[in-house]
CSV table of C-alpha atoms in Angstrom, one decimal:
chain,number,residue,atom,x,y,z
K,1,MET,CA,4.4,20.0,-5.0
K,2,LYS,CA,2.4,19.9,-8.2
K,3,GLY,CA,4.8,19.3,-11.2
K,4,LEU,CA,7.7,18.6,-8.9
K,5,VAL,CA,7.3,14.8,-8.3
K,6,ARG,CA,8.6,12.3,-10.8
K,7,CYS,CA,8.3,8.5,-11.1
K,8,GLU,CA,11.7,6.8,-10.8
K,9,ILE,CA,10.8,4.1,-13.3
K,10,CYS,CA,9.7,6.2,-16.2
K,11,THR,CA,11.0,9.6,-15.1
K,12,ARG,CA,7.6,11.2,-16.0
K,13,LYS,CA,5.9,13.8,-13.7
K,14,MET,CA,3.4,12.2,-11.4
K,15,GLN,CA,-0.1,13.8,-11.5
K,16,GLY,CA,-1.9,15.1,-8.4
K,17,ALA,CA,-5.3,13.6,-7.6
K,18,ALA,CA,-7.7,13.9,-4.7
K,19,ILE,CA,-8.7,10.4,-3.5
K,20,ARG,CA,-11.2,10.2,-0.6
K,21,LYS,CA,-9.7,12.6,2.0
K,22,GLY,CA,-6.1,12.5,0.8
K,23,VAL,CA,-4.0,14.0,-2.0
K,24,TYR,CA,-1.9,11.5,-4.0
K,25,TYR,CA,0.6,11.8,-6.8
K,26,ARG,CA,0.0,9.1,-9.4
K,27,CYS,CA,1.8,7.6,-12.4
K,28,ILE,CA,-0.4,5.4,-14.6
K,29,ALA,CA,1.1,2.9,-16.9
K,30,ARG,CA,-1.7,3.0,-19.5
K,31,THR,CA,-0.8,6.7,-20.3
K,32,MET,CA,2.7,5.8,-21.4
K,33,THR,CA,3.9,5.5,-25.0
K,34,PRO,CA,3.1,2.0,-26.3
K,35,GLY,CA,6.3,0.0,-26.6
K,36,SER,CA,8.1,2.1,-23.9
K,37,ALA,CA,11.0,0.1,-22.3
K,38,ALA,CA,9.8,1.3,-18.9
K,39,LEU,CA,6.5,-0.6,-19.2
K,40,ALA,CA,8.2,-3.9,-18.4
K,41,ASP,CA,8.9,-2.7,-14.8
K,42,HIS,CA,6.0,-0.3,-14.3
K,43,PRO,CA,3.0,-1.2,-12.1
K,44,LYS,CA,-0.4,-0.3,-13.4
K,45,THR,CA,-0.4,2.6,-11.0
K,46,VAL,CA,2.3,4.1,-8.8
K,47,ASN,CA,0.8,6.1,-5.9
K,48,LEU,CA,2.5,8.5,-3.5
K,49,ARG,CA,0.5,10.1,-0.7
K,50,GLU,CA,1.3,13.8,-0.3
K,51,ASP,CA,0.9,14.0,3.5
K,52,VAL,CA,3.5,11.2,4.0
K,53,VAL,CA,6.3,13.0,2.2
K,54,VAL,CA,5.6,16.8,2.6
K,55,PRO,CA,6.3,17.0,6.4
K,56,PRO,CA,9.8,15.4,6.2
K,57,ILE,CA,10.7,17.3,3.0
K,58,ASN,CA,9.7,20.6,4.7
K,59,GLU,CA,11.6,19.7,7.8
K,60,TRP,CA,14.7,18.9,5.7
K,61,LEU,CA,14.5,22.1,3.7
K,62,SER,CA,14.0,24.1,6.9
K,63,GLN,CA,17.1,22.6,8.4
K,64,VAL,CA,19.3,22.9,5.3
K,65,PHE,CA,18.4,26.5,4.7
K,66,ASP,CA,18.3,27.6,8.4
K,67,ALA,CA,20.5,30.5,9.3
K,68,ASP,CA,22.4,28.4,11.8
K,69,ASN,CA,23.4,26.1,8.9
K,70,ARG,CA,24.2,28.8,6.4
K,71,ASP,CA,27.9,28.1,6.2
K,72,GLU,CA,27.5,24.4,5.9
K,73,THR,CA,24.8,24.8,3.2
K,74,ALA,CA,27.1,27.2,1.3
K,75,ARG,CA,29.9,24.7,1.6
K,76,LEU,CA,27.7,22.0,0.1
K,77,LEU,CA,26.5,24.2,-2.8
K,78,THR,CA,30.1,25.3,-3.7
K,79,GLY,CA,31.7,22.0,-2.9
K,80,SER,CA,32.6,18.8,-4.8
K,81,ARG,CA,30.4,17.4,-7.6
K,82,ASP,CA,27.7,14.9,-6.7
K,83,GLY,CA,29.0,11.5,-7.8
K,84,ARG,CA,25.5,10.0,-7.8
K,85,VAL,CA,24.2,12.6,-10.2
K,86,ASP,CA,27.3,12.1,-12.4
K,87,GLY,CA,26.6,8.4,-12.3
K,88,ARG,CA,23.0,8.8,-13.4
K,89,ARG,CA,24.0,11.2,-16.1
K,90,ALA,CA,26.6,8.8,-17.4
K,91,ASN,CA,24.1,5.9,-17.4
K,92,ALA,CA,21.4,8.0,-19.2
K,93,GLU,CA,24.0,9.1,-21.8
K,94,LYS,CA,24.9,5.5,-22.4
K,95,ARG,CA,21.3,4.5,-22.8
K,96,LEU,CA,20.7,7.4,-25.2
K,97,LYS,CA,23.7,6.5,-27.3
K,98,GLY,CA,22.6,2.8,-27.4
K,99,ALA,CA,19.1,3.8,-28.5
K,100,GLU,CA,20.3,6.1,-31.2
K,101,GLU,CA,22.7,3.4,-32.5
K,102,LYS,CA,19.7,0.9,-32.7
K,103,LEU,CA,17.7,3.4,-34.7
K,104,ARG,CA,20.6,4.0,-37.1
K,105,ARG,CA,21.0,0.2,-37.6
K,106,HIS,CA,17.3,-0.3,-38.2
K,107,LEU,CA,17.2,2.6,-40.7
K,108,ALA,CA,20.3,1.2,-42.4
K,109,ALA,CA,18.7,-2.2,-42.8
K,110,ILE,CA,15.5,-0.7,-44.2
K,111,GLU,CA,17.6,1.4,-46.7
K,112,ALA,CA,19.4,-1.9,-47.7
K,113,GLY,CA,16.1,-3.4,-48.7
K,114,VAL,CA,14.8,-5.3,-45.6
K,115,ASP,CA,11.0,-5.1,-45.2
K,116,PRO,CA,10.2,-2.1,-42.9
K,117,VAL,CA,7.4,-4.1,-41.3
K,118,ASN,CA,10.1,-6.1,-39.5
K,119,PHE,CA,11.3,-3.0,-37.7
K,120,VAL,CA,8.1,-1.3,-36.6
K,121,GLU,CA,8.1,-2.6,-33.0
K,122,PRO,CA,12.0,-2.5,-32.6
K,123,MET,CA,12.0,1.1,-33.7
K,124,LYS,CA,9.1,2.0,-31.4
K,125,ARG,CA,11.1,0.5,-28.5
K,126,ALA,CA,14.3,2.3,-29.5
K,127,GLN,CA,12.5,5.6,-29.8
K,128,ALA,CA,10.9,5.1,-26.4
K,129,GLU,CA,14.3,4.3,-24.9
K,130,ARG,CA,15.8,7.4,-26.5
K,131,GLN,CA,13.0,9.6,-25.2
K,132,ALA,CA,13.2,8.2,-21.7
K,133,ALA,CA,17.0,8.9,-21.6
K,134,LEU,CA,16.5,12.4,-22.9
K,135,GLU,CA,13.9,13.1,-20.3
K,136,GLU,CA,16.2,11.9,-17.5
K,137,LEU,CA,19.1,14.0,-18.8
K,138,LYS,CA,16.8,17.1,-19.1
K,139,HIS,CA,15.8,16.9,-15.4
K,140,LEU,CA,19.2,16.0,-13.8
K,141,PRO,CA,20.6,18.9,-11.9
K,142,ASP,CA,23.9,20.4,-12.9
K,143,THR,CA,26.7,19.8,-10.4
K,144,GLN,CA,29.2,22.6,-11.3
K,145,ALA,CA,30.7,24.6,-8.5
K,146,VAL,CA,29.7,28.3,-8.2
K,147,ASP,CA,31.2,31.4,-6.6
K,148,VAL,CA,30.7,31.4,-2.9
K,149,ALA,CA,29.6,35.1,-2.9
K,150,GLU,CA,26.8,34.2,-5.3
K,151,VAL,CA,25.7,31.4,-3.0
K,152,TYR,CA,25.5,33.6,0.1
K,153,ALA,CA,23.6,36.2,-1.9
K,154,MET,CA,21.1,33.5,-3.0
K,155,LEU,CA,20.7,32.4,0.6
K,156,ASP,CA,20.0,36.0,1.7
K,157,GLN,CA,17.3,36.2,-1.0
K,158,LEU,CA,15.6,33.0,0.1
K,159,GLY,CA,15.0,34.5,3.6
K,160,ASP,CA,13.4,32.4,6.3
K,161,VAL,CA,12.5,29.2,4.5
K,162,ALA,CA,10.9,27.6,7.5
K,163,ARG,CA,8.5,30.5,8.0
K,164,HIS,CA,7.6,30.5,4.3
K,165,LEU,CA,6.9,26.8,4.4
K,166,ASN,CA,4.6,27.2,7.4
K,167,SER,CA,2.6,29.7,5.4
K,168,ARG,CA,-1.2,29.0,5.1
K,169,SER,CA,-0.9,30.0,1.4
K,170,PRO,CA,-0.4,27.0,-0.9
K,171,GLU,CA,0.7,29.4,-3.7
K,172,ARG,CA,3.4,30.8,-1.5
K,173,ILE,CA,4.6,27.4,-0.5
K,174,THR,CA,4.7,26.2,-4.1
K,175,GLN,CA,6.7,29.3,-5.0
K,176,VAL,CA,9.3,28.5,-2.3
K,177,TYR,CA,9.6,25.0,-3.7
K,178,ARG,CA,10.2,26.5,-7.1
K,179,ASP,CA,12.7,29.0,-5.8
K,180,LEU,CA,14.6,26.2,-4.2
K,181,GLY,CA,14.5,24.1,-7.4
K,182,LEU,CA,12.9,21.3,-5.6
K,183,GLN,CA,12.7,17.9,-7.4
K,184,VAL,CA,11.2,14.8,-5.9
K,185,VAL,CA,11.8,11.3,-7.3
K,186,TYR,CA,9.7,8.4,-6.0
K,187,ASP,CA,11.1,4.9,-6.2
K,188,ASN,CA,8.1,2.6,-6.0
K,189,LYS,CA,10.1,-0.6,-5.5
K,190,LYS,CA,12.1,0.8,-2.5
K,191,GLU,CA,9.2,2.9,-1.3
K,192,ALA,CA,11.8,5.7,-1.0
K,193,VAL,CA,11.9,9.3,-2.0
K,194,THR,CA,15.0,11.2,-3.2
K,195,VAL,CA,14.9,14.9,-2.9
K,196,THR,CA,17.1,17.5,-4.5
K,197,ALA,CA,17.1,21.3,-4.0
K,198,SER,CA,18.8,23.3,-6.8
K,199,PRO,CA,18.6,27.0,-6.0
K,200,ARG,CA,19.1,29.1,-9.0
K,201,VAL,CA,22.8,29.8,-8.7
K,202,GLY,CA,24.5,27.8,-11.3
K,203,ASN,CA,21.8,25.2,-10.6
K,204,VAL,CA,24.0,23.2,-8.1
K,205,CYS,CA,22.2,21.1,-5.6
K,206,VAL,CA,21.9,19.6,-2.2
K,207,ARG,CA,20.3,16.2,-1.7
K,208,GLY,CA,18.1,14.5,0.8
K,209,GLY,CA,15.8,11.5,1.1
K,210,THR,CA,12.9,10.0,3.0
């Protein structure tokens, strides 16, 4: 799942690392931009063990994209908008607007003659908040409805997802994840994973969690 796992706190991609006999995805606070607003709630290191999450994710994907569930999956992909995604988008847009307004106020004060030194740290924080909001918006799946015929054609192209995920080839499995538009977000506080699959048909999604 390299490149597909994100930290819920800072929205950054978690990096894979082999530790002893296990593979972990890690998000390290010291690699964040100094002054980032997310640092206040971010542990020094957030760790997610791969073998804890991969089996339930593969089981969920196999079930969702099983031929027996074809009609239900098509209904989900062409159905109503995902209110949770809409809520996250609205929140991120609000934070983006607030951060940009702070930057405008700080710049206006500097232009009015206030010593720029007074705004170094506030501007760093506002810029970090702006970047975090932009990153979240960038990686939120779209929730628009698409034509049902396109969805069924996409499901045909995916083929037997369970068989592909049981492949012994890591490259093949990774390609399946990418074809499904898999995104994994780890909430360290809740010790919970939210999973979305956004097959490339209008980039709509189905959701799951572990």
